XYZ file of C-alpha atoms in Angstrom:
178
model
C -14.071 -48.560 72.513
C -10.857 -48.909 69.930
C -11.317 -51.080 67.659
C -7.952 -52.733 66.343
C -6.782 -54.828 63.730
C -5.515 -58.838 64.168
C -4.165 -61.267 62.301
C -5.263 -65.114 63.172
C -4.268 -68.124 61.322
C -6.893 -71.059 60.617
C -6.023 -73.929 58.774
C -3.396 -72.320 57.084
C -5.503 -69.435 55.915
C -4.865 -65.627 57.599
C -7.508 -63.771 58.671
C -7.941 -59.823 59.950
C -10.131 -59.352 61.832
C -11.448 -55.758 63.230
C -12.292 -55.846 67.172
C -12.487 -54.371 70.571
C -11.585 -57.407 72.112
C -7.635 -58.089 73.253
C -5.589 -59.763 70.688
C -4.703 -62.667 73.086
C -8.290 -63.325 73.689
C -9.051 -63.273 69.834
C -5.699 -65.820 69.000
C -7.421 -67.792 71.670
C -10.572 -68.190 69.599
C -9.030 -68.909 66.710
C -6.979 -71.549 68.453
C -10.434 -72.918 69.130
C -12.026 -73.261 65.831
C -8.953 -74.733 64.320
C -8.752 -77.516 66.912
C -12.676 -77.698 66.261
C -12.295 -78.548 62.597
C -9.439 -80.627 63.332
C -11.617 -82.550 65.705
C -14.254 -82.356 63.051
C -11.979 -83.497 60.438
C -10.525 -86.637 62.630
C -14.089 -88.015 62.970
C -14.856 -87.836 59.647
C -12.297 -88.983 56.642
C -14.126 -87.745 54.027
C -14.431 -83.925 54.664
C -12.937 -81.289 53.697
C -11.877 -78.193 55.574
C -14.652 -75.851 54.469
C -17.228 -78.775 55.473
C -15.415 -78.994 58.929
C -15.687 -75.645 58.947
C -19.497 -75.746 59.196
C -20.129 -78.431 60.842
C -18.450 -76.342 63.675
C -20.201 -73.470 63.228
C -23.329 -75.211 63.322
C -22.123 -76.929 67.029
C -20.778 -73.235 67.689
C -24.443 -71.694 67.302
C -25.882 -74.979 69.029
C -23.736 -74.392 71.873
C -24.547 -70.377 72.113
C -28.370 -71.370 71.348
C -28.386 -73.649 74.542
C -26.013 -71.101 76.396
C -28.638 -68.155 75.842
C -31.601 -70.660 77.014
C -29.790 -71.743 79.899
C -29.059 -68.137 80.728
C -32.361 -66.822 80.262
C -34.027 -69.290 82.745
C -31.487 -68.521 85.022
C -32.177 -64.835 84.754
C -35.915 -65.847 85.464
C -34.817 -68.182 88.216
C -32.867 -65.138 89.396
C -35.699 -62.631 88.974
C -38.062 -64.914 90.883
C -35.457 -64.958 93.831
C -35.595 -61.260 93.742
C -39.409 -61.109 94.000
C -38.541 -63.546 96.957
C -36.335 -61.594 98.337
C -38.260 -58.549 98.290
C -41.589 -60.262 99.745
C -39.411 -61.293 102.708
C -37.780 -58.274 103.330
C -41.381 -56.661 103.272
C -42.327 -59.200 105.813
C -39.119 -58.906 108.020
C -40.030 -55.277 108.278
C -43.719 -55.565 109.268
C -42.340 -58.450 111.690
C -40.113 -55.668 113.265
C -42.658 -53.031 113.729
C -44.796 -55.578 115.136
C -41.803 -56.973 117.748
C -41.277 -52.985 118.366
C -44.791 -52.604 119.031
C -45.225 -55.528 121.243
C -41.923 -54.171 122.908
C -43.517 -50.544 123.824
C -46.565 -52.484 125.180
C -44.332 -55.127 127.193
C -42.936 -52.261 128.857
C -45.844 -50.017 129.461
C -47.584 -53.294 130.832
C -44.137 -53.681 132.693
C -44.436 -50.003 134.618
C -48.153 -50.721 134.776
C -47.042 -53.792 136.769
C -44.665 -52.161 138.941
C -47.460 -48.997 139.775
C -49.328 -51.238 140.888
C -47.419 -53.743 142.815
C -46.661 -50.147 144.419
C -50.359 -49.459 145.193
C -50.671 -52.942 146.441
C -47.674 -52.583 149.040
C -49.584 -49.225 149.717
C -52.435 -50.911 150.576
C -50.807 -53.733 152.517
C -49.629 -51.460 154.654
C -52.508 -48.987 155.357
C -54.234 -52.756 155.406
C -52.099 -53.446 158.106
C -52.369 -50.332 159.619
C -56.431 -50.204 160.103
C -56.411 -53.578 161.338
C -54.100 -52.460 164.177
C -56.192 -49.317 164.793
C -58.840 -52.297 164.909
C -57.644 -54.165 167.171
C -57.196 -51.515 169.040
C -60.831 -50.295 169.459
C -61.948 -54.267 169.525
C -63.364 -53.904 166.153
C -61.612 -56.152 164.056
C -63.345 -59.117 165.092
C -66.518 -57.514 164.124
C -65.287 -56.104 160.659
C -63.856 -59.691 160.095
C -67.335 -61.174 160.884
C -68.817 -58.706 158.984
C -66.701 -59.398 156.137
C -67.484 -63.249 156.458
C -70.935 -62.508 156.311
C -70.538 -60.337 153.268
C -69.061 -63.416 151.499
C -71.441 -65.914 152.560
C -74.417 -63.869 151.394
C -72.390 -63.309 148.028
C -72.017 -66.488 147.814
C -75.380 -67.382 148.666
C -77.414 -64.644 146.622
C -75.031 -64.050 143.137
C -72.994 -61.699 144.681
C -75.137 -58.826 145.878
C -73.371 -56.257 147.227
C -73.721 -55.000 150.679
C -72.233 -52.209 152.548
C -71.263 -52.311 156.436
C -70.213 -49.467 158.427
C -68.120 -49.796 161.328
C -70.164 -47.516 162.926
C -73.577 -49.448 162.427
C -73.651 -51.069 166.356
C -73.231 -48.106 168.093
C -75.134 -45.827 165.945
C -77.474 -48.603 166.662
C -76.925 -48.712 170.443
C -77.136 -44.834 170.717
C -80.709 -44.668 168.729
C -81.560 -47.779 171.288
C -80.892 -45.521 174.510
C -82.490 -42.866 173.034
């Protein structure tokens, strides 16, 4: 940075001052203090300038005193919004592997679903197509009573499982003529 030299009046006095700062912004500070002591002076009839003077400083360093306070619990405030921030982000990013996971197993379940609503029209149909081939031979009545009794004795005995044949009556009538 350049450091420059400018001239500022206060009070009547001239002072040089040595700064980085632009000359406009420095007049403007000088503006301040002298309207400060002014002030200063109004309220008070018996001081003089160089009392003023401090009496301004002192509100000066009051002010920057309270400025730095309020600026460091703002920092905090800010640093705490941070942490926030960052804990959230942390949890909007486990949220979205988890919605990506339960994505990938919504649409495996989804093919899943659709293999075997496949399987199941499959089945209707070869369903269909034995009962025809049983009707047919005059079987399905039997199968059908067959499968009543099946359910009954389920029902009946805690769901033992039993297996017919379609061939059991006339294995059984054959073994009878023999």
């Amino acid at each position: 940075m350049v450091k420059k030299r400018v001239s500022v009046q206060i009070e009547g006095r001239s002072y040089a001052l040595i700064t980085s700062d632009d000359e406009k912004y420095v007049e403007s500070v000088a503006d301040e203090i002298t309207k400060r002591i002014r002030k200063a002076a109004q309220s008070s009839k018996h001081l003089d300038t160089r009392d003023c003077a401090i009496l301004v400083a002192l509100d000066l360093c009051d002010d920057r005193n309270k400025a730095q306070r309020k600026n460091k619990d703002i920092v905090g405030k800010a640093d705490k919004i941070i942490q926030n921030t960052n804990e959230l982000s942390k949890s909007c990013k486990e949220y979205k592997e988890r919605l990506a996971e339960a994505i990938n197993e919504n649409t495996s379940l989804t093919r899943r679903i659709r293999v075997l609503e496949e399987q199941l029209r499959v089945l209707s149909k070869e369903n269909g197509e034995l009962k025809n081939q049983l009707e047919k031979c005059g079987k399905l009545e039997e199968v059908e009573k067959a499968m009543q009794e099946e359910k009954a004795e389920k029902a009946k005995n805690g769901f033992e499982m039993k297996q017919y044949s379609l061939f059991d009556k006339d294995d059984k009538k054959k073994n009878a003529k023999n």
